[in-house]
Amino acid sequence: MLNPISGLKPPQAVMPMHFSFISKRKYRLSHPLIIIVLACVISNAAAQDQVQETANAFSRYTRQSPAEKIFVHTDKSLYIAGEIIWFKAYTTDATLNKPLNISKVTYVEILDTAGKAIMQAKIGMQKGSGNGSAYLPLTINSGNYVLRAYTNWMKNFSPAFFFEKPLTIINTQKISPAVQGIKKDSFNVSFFPEGGNLVHNINAKVAFKAADAYGKGFNFRGSLLDDNDTLLHFNPLHAGIGNFSFTPQAGHVYKAVIQLPAGGSLIKELPAPYPTGYTMQVNNESGAIQVIVQTNTGNTAPVYLFIHSRHVVKYNAAATPVNGKAVFNINKQTLNSGISHLTVFNSDKKPVCERLFFKPPQQQLRISLQAEMPTYTTRKKIDISYTATGSHAGDSSNLSMAVYRVDSLQPLDETFIDQYLLLASDLAGPIENPAWYFTDTSAQTEEALDNLLLTQGWRRFKWQDVLQNNKQYFTYVPEYNGHIITGTVTSQPTGKPVMNVETYLSAPGLRTQFTTAVSDSSGKLGYEMKNFYGSGSITLQTSQARKNNYQLTINNPFSSMPATTVPQLFLLPAANPVTLQQHSLSMQVQNIYSAEKSNRFSLPVSDTSAFYLHPDATYYLDDYTRFTTMEEILREYVKLVNVRKREGIYYLDVFDLSGNKILTSNPLVLLDGVPIQDMNELLKLDPLKLRKLDVVNRRYIMGATIFDGILNWESINGDMAGYTLPPAAITLDYAALNEEREFYSPVYDMPANAGSHLPDFRNLLYWNPNITTSGSNTQHAVFYSSDLPGKYVVVLQGISASGLSGSQVTSFQVNK
């Protein structure tokens, strides 16, 4: 019986038998049988060590670099410029697919064909989810775009693992000229030997993928030529992907001739076969998979099969080739649902073959979804009932629901969370119509899915780094407590980075933020901004605000790496002018009659306390006599703060309550979150424009910075009461985390409301990104139909606390 992890018999079950045999017969050490037996024991032990060493190295590596996955549910997939896009982001642990409460910020952007962002947003995350929205301005060109999402931590790895989703935006006010068809040389066909290698005289399966310039597969007829002889013909099974098998021979060159759909042909050379090497063949049986490793090297040393599913070691075994062939049989129950990575190592610990395998999920989040009636009339109440059942009775679920009209322009958006987490998130680049692979469990679908995986033989890491236990260094840290703003300090005279410069970052206004950072040896700065929402400005200063010796810069937090998805060719839908006109009219009516209601925002419930939490004293200036100078206020009723003047310069002395002494340096003085370092400038302020003062009568430590007390002033209007920043300070426009826009849906519960003459041209009837369920209790979503007849779909999807994901779609009809 093989050990499910090592694939070898445990040494303790083998060694006693051999040593007992030796002790009874008392053979000399040089006896051939003894040498053979000992060689087997040593070989088995060495193989066992190799197997365990690989598993240990992989586990160490994955512990150092935990991986996140992101899925984004958008309300639909086609928009008219001038509309609002709504979205919900889910962050999961890449190992367990459970909601992950590590990164508190998700970066969402919409990229055009040139990779330029037309929209960027930072979404606050709590317990693995967050939602946002964005207005699509009328300056956008019509075209296909890519919505991309990632966390700061994910920027340490390949952008191929960012979430990407195609979107279409049509600007009816700014029609772009029609795009010409794709040229002949824009087509490409790539070939992928199973396991990665073609080797002389070993039969191999070769997958192929045919795509146009936009990554869309196409059908064709192909021929494999050996010099000028035709060996076989082939064609795709689905989405331009298929496979064929043949045995490459030494001294032969193999070419494929592709007959293009628009006429003409494309000739591609297959990867050159190796004279010697290893191949890999995976046979999918009913309850097991069989992995056959073949080699023509003549080497009889063991080969090793290593399988991991979602960063967890699931199988690790050794086998000795017999007549150049080693066979592994793996019970499918050993593997996780979704993608598994199969890697073959030779006896020198070098990876020689690799491919992917997909195991359908045995359990998913069970979602039931039903409209109260199949047909409604306009402006009528619609009741959608739903349940979401997880792995056990108390398994709660986090879901989002969209209800929108489908037509010849807007089809059903088939980007679903369960299919993404199990399949697309572990593959490089986009998948054409991923939902197709989950439509049924037929043999054809299973074969097409395996073909897809054969074109994806790659991994997230370098095995050399894993096996050599190389220490990993990361540029980007997880934003565990909130958004991190990064920057640099350089010397103005030299332009070189400067270390140990104390800096202050402020977000002025009614909801202020203040934090500090000291530059490291590379001049880098990092400011952690908790609960930092809204759009406005930030102010940067050094602790020596009157000196202009330093240049402060802020980094762009969005990734500069290009998207892996290329938007498909956009053609203006000239065949549907009436439908396009309807979409445009809907957008214009909504912006005219519902703009105010659609632009209401609210901040998430969060701790709004100042960074020092509890002041030792608070003064609301309206509670006291309104003096006309700041000096009078400080002297007359602000206790334990003394004003003194020496040689024309004012100083503030704060009495330390904890140490029962006067602190010797000026305190940190803030005005709407912005430090005032010159006390003379503070005393010039108009106190009639100030509302409140907090005083901290103790030494306060913030990171590497120490303040001798704190005086935090708030103005009445959040406008800094006319204070002018020193020349060395810089102010930048900066968008923080998105405030949550309130989704507007009119209610027609009264005859007067239903009879209103205001037009209601909503094609998005309902959007709720914050649905939670527990157990199998039935819940309801209630809303009203608009004035637009047609077919409407209801999409509900999400994930449970136990890591089960699921989606469900239903529909209803609205008639006039």
Coordinates of N, CA and C in Angstrom, one line a residue, residues 92-266:
T92 N -10.6 36.8 -1.1 CA -10.6 35.4 -0.5 C -9.1 34.9 -0.4
D93 N -9.0 34.0 0.5 CA -7.7 33.3 0.7 C -7.6 32.3 -0.4
A94 N -6.5 32.4 -1.1 CA -6.3 31.6 -2.3 C -6.2 30.1 -2.0
T95 N -5.9 29.8 -0.8 CA -5.8 28.4 -0.4 C -7.2 27.8 -0.1
L96 N -7.9 28.4 0.8 CA -9.2 27.9 1.2 C -10.4 28.5 0.5
N97 N -10.2 29.5 -0.2 CA -11.3 30.3 -0.9 C -12.2 30.9 0.1
K98 N -11.8 31.1 1.4 CA -12.6 31.7 2.4 C -12.5 33.2 2.3
P99 N -13.5 34.0 2.8 CA -13.3 35.4 2.8 C -12.1 35.8 3.7
L100 N -11.3 36.7 3.2 CA -10.0 37.0 3.9 C -10.0 38.5 4.3
N101 N -9.8 38.6 5.6 CA -9.9 40.0 6.2 C -8.5 40.5 6.4
I102 N -7.7 40.5 5.4 CA -6.3 41.0 5.5 C -6.2 42.4 4.8
S103 N -6.4 42.5 3.5 CA -6.3 43.8 2.8 C -7.6 44.5 3.0
K104 N -7.4 45.8 3.5 CA -8.5 46.7 3.7 C -8.8 47.6 2.6
V105 N -8.1 47.4 1.5 CA -8.3 48.3 0.3 C -8.2 47.4 -1.0
T106 N -9.2 47.6 -1.9 CA -9.1 47.0 -3.2 C -9.0 48.1 -4.2
Y107 N -8.1 48.0 -5.2 CA -8.0 48.9 -6.3 C -8.7 48.5 -7.5
V108 N -9.6 49.3 -8.0 CA -10.5 49.0 -9.1 C -10.2 50.0 -10.2
E109 N -10.0 49.6 -11.4 CA -9.8 50.5 -12.5 C -10.4 49.9 -13.8
I110 N -10.7 50.8 -14.7 CA -11.2 50.5 -16.1 C -10.1 50.9 -17.0
L111 N -9.6 50.0 -17.8 CA -8.5 50.3 -18.8 C -9.0 50.2 -20.2
D112 N -8.5 51.1 -21.0 CA -8.8 51.0 -22.5 C -7.8 50.1 -23.2
T113 N -7.9 50.1 -24.5 CA -7.1 49.2 -25.3 C -5.6 49.6 -25.2
A114 N -5.3 50.8 -24.9 CA -3.9 51.2 -24.7 C -3.4 51.0 -23.3
G115 N -4.2 50.5 -22.5 CA -3.8 50.2 -21.1 C -4.0 51.5 -20.2
K116 N -4.6 52.5 -20.7 CA -4.8 53.8 -20.0 C -6.0 53.7 -19.1
A117 N -5.9 54.1 -17.9 CA -7.1 54.0 -17.0 C -8.1 55.2 -17.2
I118 N -9.3 54.9 -17.5 CA -10.3 55.9 -17.6 C -11.1 56.1 -16.3
M119 N -11.0 55.2 -15.4 CA -11.6 55.3 -14.1 C -10.7 54.5 -13.1
Q120 N -10.5 55.1 -11.9 CA -9.8 54.4 -10.9 C -10.5 54.7 -9.5
A121 N -10.5 53.7 -8.7 CA -11.2 53.8 -7.4 C -10.5 52.9 -6.4
K122 N -10.6 53.4 -5.1 CA -10.1 52.6 -4.0 C -11.3 52.2 -3.2
I123 N -11.4 51.0 -2.9 CA -12.6 50.5 -2.2 C -12.2 49.9 -0.9
G124 N -12.9 50.5 0.2 CA -12.6 50.0 1.5 C -13.2 48.6 1.7
M125 N -12.4 47.7 2.3 CA -12.8 46.3 2.5 C -13.0 46.0 4.0
Q126 N -14.0 45.3 4.4 CA -14.2 44.8 5.7 C -14.6 43.3 5.7
K127 N -13.9 42.5 6.4 CA -14.2 41.1 6.4 C -14.3 40.4 5.0
G128 N -13.4 40.9 4.1 CA -13.3 40.3 2.8 C -14.3 40.8 1.8
S129 N -15.0 41.9 2.0 CA -15.8 42.4 1.0 C -15.9 44.0 1.1
G130 N -16.3 44.6 0.0 CA -16.5 46.0 -0.1 C -17.2 46.4 -1.4
N131 N -17.8 47.5 -1.5 CA -18.5 47.9 -2.7 C -18.3 49.3 -3.0
G132 N -18.5 49.7 -4.3 CA -18.3 51.0 -4.7 C -19.1 51.3 -6.0
S133 N -18.9 52.5 -6.5 CA -19.6 52.9 -7.8 C -18.8 54.0 -8.4
A134 N -19.1 54.2 -9.7 CA -18.3 55.3 -10.4 C -19.2 55.8 -11.5
Y135 N -19.2 57.1 -11.7 CA -19.9 57.7 -12.8 C -19.0 57.7 -14.1
L136 N -19.6 57.2 -15.2 CA -18.8 57.1 -16.4 C -19.0 58.4 -17.2
P137 N -18.1 59.2 -17.3 CA -18.3 60.6 -17.9 C -18.5 60.5 -19.4
L138 N -19.1 61.6 -19.9 CA -19.4 61.7 -21.3 C -18.2 61.9 -22.2
T139 N -17.0 62.0 -21.6 CA -15.8 62.2 -22.4 C -15.2 60.8 -22.8
I140 N -15.8 59.7 -22.3 CA -15.3 58.4 -22.7 C -15.6 58.0 -24.1
N141 N -14.7 57.4 -24.8 CA -14.9 57.0 -26.2 C -15.6 55.6 -26.1
S142 N -16.4 55.4 -27.1 CA -17.1 54.1 -27.3 C -16.0 53.0 -27.5
G143 N -16.2 51.9 -26.8 CA -15.2 50.8 -27.0 C -15.4 49.7 -26.0
N144 N -14.5 48.7 -26.1 CA -14.4 47.6 -25.1 C -13.3 47.9 -24.2
Y145 N -13.5 47.6 -22.9 CA -12.6 48.0 -21.9 C -12.4 46.8 -21.0
V146 N -11.4 46.9 -20.1 CA -11.2 45.8 -19.1 C -11.3 46.4 -17.7
L147 N -12.1 45.8 -16.9 CA -12.2 46.2 -15.5 C -11.2 45.3 -14.7
R148 N -10.3 46.0 -14.0 CA -9.2 45.2 -13.3 C -9.3 45.5 -11.8
A149 N -9.0 44.5 -10.9 CA -9.0 44.8 -9.5 C -7.9 44.0 -8.8
Y150 N -7.3 44.5 -7.8 CA -6.2 43.9 -7.1 C -6.0 44.6 -5.7
T151 N -5.2 44.0 -4.9 CA -4.9 44.6 -3.6 C -3.4 45.1 -3.7
N152 N -3.0 45.8 -2.7 CA -1.6 46.3 -2.7 C -0.6 45.1 -2.6
W153 N -1.0 44.1 -1.8 CA -0.2 42.9 -1.6 C -0.1 42.1 -2.9
M154 N -1.1 42.1 -3.7 CA -1.1 41.3 -5.0 C -0.2 42.0 -6.0
K155 N 0.2 43.2 -5.8 CA 1.2 43.9 -6.7 C 2.6 43.3 -6.6
N156 N 2.8 42.5 -5.6 CA 4.1 41.8 -5.5 C 4.2 40.6 -6.5
F157 N 3.1 40.2 -7.1 CA 3.1 39.0 -8.0 C 2.7 39.4 -9.4
S158 N 2.6 38.4 -10.2 CA 2.3 38.7 -11.6 C 0.9 39.3 -11.8
P159 N 0.7 40.3 -12.6 CA -0.6 40.9 -12.9 C -1.6 39.9 -13.5
A160 N -1.1 38.7 -13.9 CA -1.9 37.7 -14.5 C -2.9 37.2 -13.5
F161 N -2.6 37.4 -12.2 CA -3.5 37.0 -11.1 C -4.4 38.1 -10.6
F162 N -4.4 39.3 -11.2 CA -5.4 40.3 -10.9 C -6.7 39.9 -11.5
F163 N -7.8 40.3 -10.9 CA -9.1 40.1 -11.5 C -9.3 41.0 -12.7
E164 N -9.7 40.4 -13.8 CA -10.0 41.1 -15.0 C -11.3 40.7 -15.6
K165 N -12.0 41.7 -16.1 CA -13.3 41.4 -16.7 C -13.6 42.4 -17.8
P166 N -14.1 41.9 -19.0 CA -14.3 42.8 -20.1 C -15.6 43.5 -19.9
L167 N -15.6 44.8 -20.3 CA -16.8 45.7 -20.2 C -16.9 46.4 -21.6
T168 N -18.2 46.8 -21.9 CA -18.4 47.6 -23.1 C -19.0 48.9 -22.7
I169 N -18.5 50.0 -23.2 CA -19.1 51.3 -22.9 C -19.3 52.0 -24.3
I170 N -20.6 52.5 -24.4 CA -20.9 53.2 -25.7 C -21.3 54.6 -25.4
N171 N -20.6 55.5 -26.1 CA -20.9 56.9 -25.9 C -21.8 57.4 -27.1
T172 N -23.1 57.6 -26.9 CA -23.9 57.9 -28.0 C -23.8 59.4 -28.3
Q173 N -23.1 60.2 -27.4 CA -22.9 61.6 -27.7 C -21.6 61.8 -28.5
K174 N -20.8 60.7 -28.6 CA -19.4 60.8 -29.1 C -19.1 59.5 -29.9
I175 N -19.8 59.3 -31.0 CA -19.6 58.1 -31.7 C -18.2 58.0 -32.4
S176 N -17.5 57.0 -32.1 CA -16.2 56.8 -32.7 C -16.4 56.2 -34.1
P177 N -15.4 56.4 -35.0 CA -15.5 55.7 -36.3 C -15.4 54.2 -36.2
A178 N -16.1 53.6 -37.1 CA -16.1 52.1 -37.1 C -14.7 51.6 -37.2
V179 N -14.4 50.5 -36.5 CA -13.1 49.9 -36.6 C -13.0 48.9 -37.7
Q180 N -12.0 48.9 -38.5 CA -11.9 47.9 -39.6 C -11.6 46.5 -39.1
G181 N -11.9 45.6 -39.9 CA -11.7 44.2 -39.5 C -10.2 43.9 -39.2
I182 N -10.0 42.7 -38.6 CA -8.7 42.3 -38.2 C -7.9 41.8 -39.4
K183 N -6.7 42.2 -39.5 CA -5.9 41.8 -40.6 C -5.5 40.3 -40.5
K184 N -5.1 39.8 -41.6 CA -4.7 38.3 -41.6 C -3.6 38.0 -40.6
D185 N -2.6 38.9 -40.6 CA -1.4 38.6 -39.7 C -1.7 38.9 -38.2
S186 N -3.0 39.2 -37.9 CA -3.4 39.4 -36.5 C -3.8 38.1 -35.9
F187 N -3.9 37.1 -36.7 CA -4.3 35.7 -36.1 C -3.0 35.0 -35.6
N188 N -3.2 34.2 -34.6 CA -2.1 33.5 -34.0 C -2.5 32.1 -33.6
V189 N -1.7 31.2 -33.7 CA -1.9 29.8 -33.2 C -0.7 29.4 -32.5
S190 N -0.9 28.9 -31.2 CA 0.2 28.4 -30.4 C 0.0 27.0 -30.1
F191 N 1.1 26.3 -29.8 CA 1.1 24.8 -29.6 C 1.7 24.6 -28.2
F192 N 1.1 23.6 -27.5 CA 1.5 23.3 -26.1 C 1.6 21.8 -25.9
P193 N 2.8 21.2 -26.0 CA 2.9 19.8 -25.7 C 2.5 19.5 -24.2
E194 N 1.8 18.4 -24.0 CA 1.4 18.1 -22.7 C 2.6 17.9 -21.8
G195 N 2.6 18.5 -20.7 CA 3.7 18.4 -19.8 C 4.8 19.4 -20.1
G196 N 4.8 20.0 -21.3 CA 5.8 21.0 -21.7 C 6.8 20.5 -22.7
N197 N 7.0 19.2 -23.0 CA 8.1 18.8 -23.9 C 7.6 17.9 -25.0
L198 N 8.2 18.0 -26.1 CA 8.2 16.9 -27.2 C 9.5 16.2 -27.1
V199 N 9.5 14.9 -27.1 CA 10.8 14.1 -27.0 C 10.7 13.1 -28.1
H200 N 11.9 12.9 -28.8 CA 12.0 11.9 -29.9 C 11.5 10.6 -29.5
N201 N 10.7 10.0 -30.4 CA 10.2 8.6 -30.3 C 9.2 8.3 -29.1
I202 N 8.7 9.4 -28.5 CA 7.7 9.2 -27.4 C 6.4 9.9 -27.9
N203 N 5.3 9.2 -27.9 CA 4.0 9.7 -28.3 C 3.6 10.8 -27.4
A204 N 3.1 11.9 -27.9 CA 2.7 13.0 -27.1 C 1.4 13.7 -27.6
K205 N 0.7 14.2 -26.6 CA -0.5 15.0 -26.9 C -0.1 16.5 -27.0
V206 N -0.5 17.1 -28.0 CA -0.2 18.6 -28.2 C -1.5 19.4 -28.3
A207 N -1.6 20.3 -27.4 CA -2.8 21.2 -27.4 C -2.5 22.4 -28.3
F208 N -3.5 23.0 -28.8 CA -3.3 24.2 -29.6 C -4.4 25.3 -29.3
K209 N -4.0 26.5 -29.4 CA -4.9 27.6 -29.2 C -4.8 28.6 -30.3
A210 N -6.0 28.9 -31.0 CA -6.0 29.8 -32.1 C -6.8 31.0 -31.6
A211 N -6.2 32.2 -31.7 CA -6.9 33.4 -31.3 C -6.5 34.6 -32.2
D212 N -7.5 35.5 -32.3 CA -7.2 36.7 -33.1 C -6.5 37.8 -32.2
A213 N -6.3 39.0 -32.7 CA -5.5 40.0 -32.0 C -6.1 40.4 -30.7
Y214 N -7.4 40.0 -30.5 CA -8.1 40.4 -29.2 C -8.3 39.2 -28.3
G215 N -7.7 38.1 -28.6 CA -7.7 36.9 -27.8 C -9.0 36.1 -28.0
K216 N -9.8 36.4 -29.0 CA -11.0 35.6 -29.3 C -10.6 34.4 -30.2
G217 N -11.1 33.2 -29.8 CA -10.8 32.0 -30.5 C -11.6 32.0 -31.8
F218 N -11.0 31.2 -32.8 CA -11.7 31.1 -34.1 C -11.6 29.7 -34.6
N219 N -12.5 29.2 -35.4 CA -12.5 27.9 -36.0 C -11.6 27.9 -37.2
F220 N -11.1 26.7 -37.5 CA -10.2 26.6 -38.7 C -10.0 25.1 -39.0
R221 N -9.4 24.8 -40.1 CA -8.9 23.4 -40.4 C -7.4 23.5 -40.5
G222 N -6.8 22.6 -39.8 CA -5.3 22.5 -39.8 C -4.8 21.2 -40.2
S223 N -3.5 21.2 -40.6 CA -2.8 20.0 -41.0 C -1.4 20.0 -40.4
L224 N -1.0 18.9 -40.0 CA 0.4 18.7 -39.4 C 1.2 18.1 -40.5
L225 N 2.3 18.8 -40.8 CA 3.2 18.4 -41.9 C 4.5 17.9 -41.3
D226 N 5.0 16.8 -41.8 CA 6.3 16.3 -41.6 C 7.1 16.5 -42.9
D227 N 7.9 17.6 -42.9 CA 8.5 18.1 -44.1 C 7.3 18.4 -45.0
N228 N 7.2 17.6 -46.1 CA 6.0 17.9 -47.0 C 4.9 16.9 -46.9
D229 N 5.1 15.9 -46.0 CA 4.0 14.9 -45.9 C 3.0 15.3 -44.8
T230 N 1.8 15.1 -45.1 CA 0.7 15.4 -44.1 C 0.5 14.2 -43.2
L231 N 0.8 14.4 -41.9 CA 0.6 13.4 -40.9 C -0.8 13.3 -40.4
L232 N -1.5 14.4 -40.2 CA -2.8 14.3 -39.7 C -3.5 15.7 -39.9
H233 N -4.8 15.7 -39.7 CA -5.6 16.9 -39.8 C -6.2 17.2 -38.4
F234 N -6.4 18.5 -38.1 CA -7.0 18.8 -36.8 C -7.8 20.1 -36.9
N235 N -8.7 20.2 -35.9 CA -9.5 21.4 -35.8 C -9.9 21.6 -34.4
P236 N -10.3 22.8 -34.0 CA -10.6 23.1 -32.6 C -11.9 22.4 -32.1
L237 N -12.0 22.1 -30.8 CA -13.2 21.6 -30.2 C -14.1 22.7 -29.7
H238 N -13.4 23.8 -29.1 CA -14.2 24.9 -28.6 C -13.3 26.1 -28.4
A239 N -13.8 27.3 -28.8 CA -13.1 28.5 -28.6 C -11.7 28.5 -29.2
G240 N -11.5 27.9 -30.3 CA -10.2 27.9 -31.0 C -9.2 26.9 -30.3
I241 N -9.6 26.1 -29.4 CA -8.7 25.2 -28.6 C -9.0 23.8 -28.9
G242 N -8.0 22.9 -29.1 CA -8.2 21.5 -29.3 C -6.8 20.8 -29.1
N243 N -6.7 19.5 -29.5 CA -5.5 18.8 -29.4 C -5.4 17.7 -30.4
F244 N -4.2 17.2 -30.6 CA -3.9 16.1 -31.4 C -2.7 15.4 -30.8
S245 N -2.5 14.1 -31.3 CA -1.3 13.3 -30.8 C -0.5 12.8 -31.9
F246 N 0.8 12.8 -31.7 CA 1.7 12.2 -32.7 C 3.0 11.8 -32.0
T247 N 3.9 11.1 -32.7 CA 5.2 10.7 -32.2 C 6.3 11.4 -33.0
P248 N 7.0 12.3 -32.4 CA 8.0 13.0 -33.2 C 9.3 12.1 -33.4
Q249 N 9.9 12.3 -34.5 CA 11.1 11.5 -34.8 C 12.3 12.4 -35.0
A250 N 13.4 11.8 -34.8 CA 14.7 12.5 -34.9 C 14.9 12.9 -36.4
G251 N 15.5 14.1 -36.5 CA 15.8 14.6 -37.9 C 14.6 15.1 -38.6
H252 N 13.5 15.3 -38.0 CA 12.3 15.8 -38.7 C 11.9 17.1 -38.1
V253 N 11.3 18.0 -39.0 CA 10.8 19.3 -38.6 C 9.3 19.3 -38.9
Y254 N 8.5 19.7 -37.9 CA 7.0 19.6 -38.0 C 6.4 21.0 -38.0
K255 N 5.6 21.1 -39.0 CA 4.9 22.4 -39.2 C 3.4 22.2 -39.3
A256 N 2.7 23.2 -38.8 CA 1.2 23.2 -38.9 C 0.8 24.3 -39.9
V257 N -0.2 23.9 -40.8 CA -0.7 24.8 -41.8 C -2.2 25.1 -41.3
I258 N -2.5 26.3 -41.1 CA -3.8 26.7 -40.6 C -4.5 27.5 -41.7
Q259 N -5.7 26.9 -42.1 CA -6.6 27.6 -43.1 C -7.4 28.7 -42.3
L260 N -7.1 29.9 -42.5 CA -7.8 31.0 -41.8 C -9.2 31.2 -42.3
P261 N -10.1 31.6 -41.4 CA -11.6 31.7 -41.7 C -11.8 32.8 -42.8
A262 N -11.0 33.8 -42.9 CA -11.2 34.9 -43.9 C -10.4 34.6 -45.2
G263 N -9.9 33.4 -45.3 CA -9.1 33.1 -46.5 C -7.6 33.2 -46.2
G264 N -6.8 32.5 -47.0 CA -5.4 32.4 -46.8 C -5.0 31.4 -45.7
S265 N -3.7 31.3 -45.4 CA -3.3 30.3 -44.5 C -2.2 30.9 -43.6
L266 N -1.9 30.2 -42.5 CA -0.9 30.6 -41.5 C -0.1 29.3 -41.3

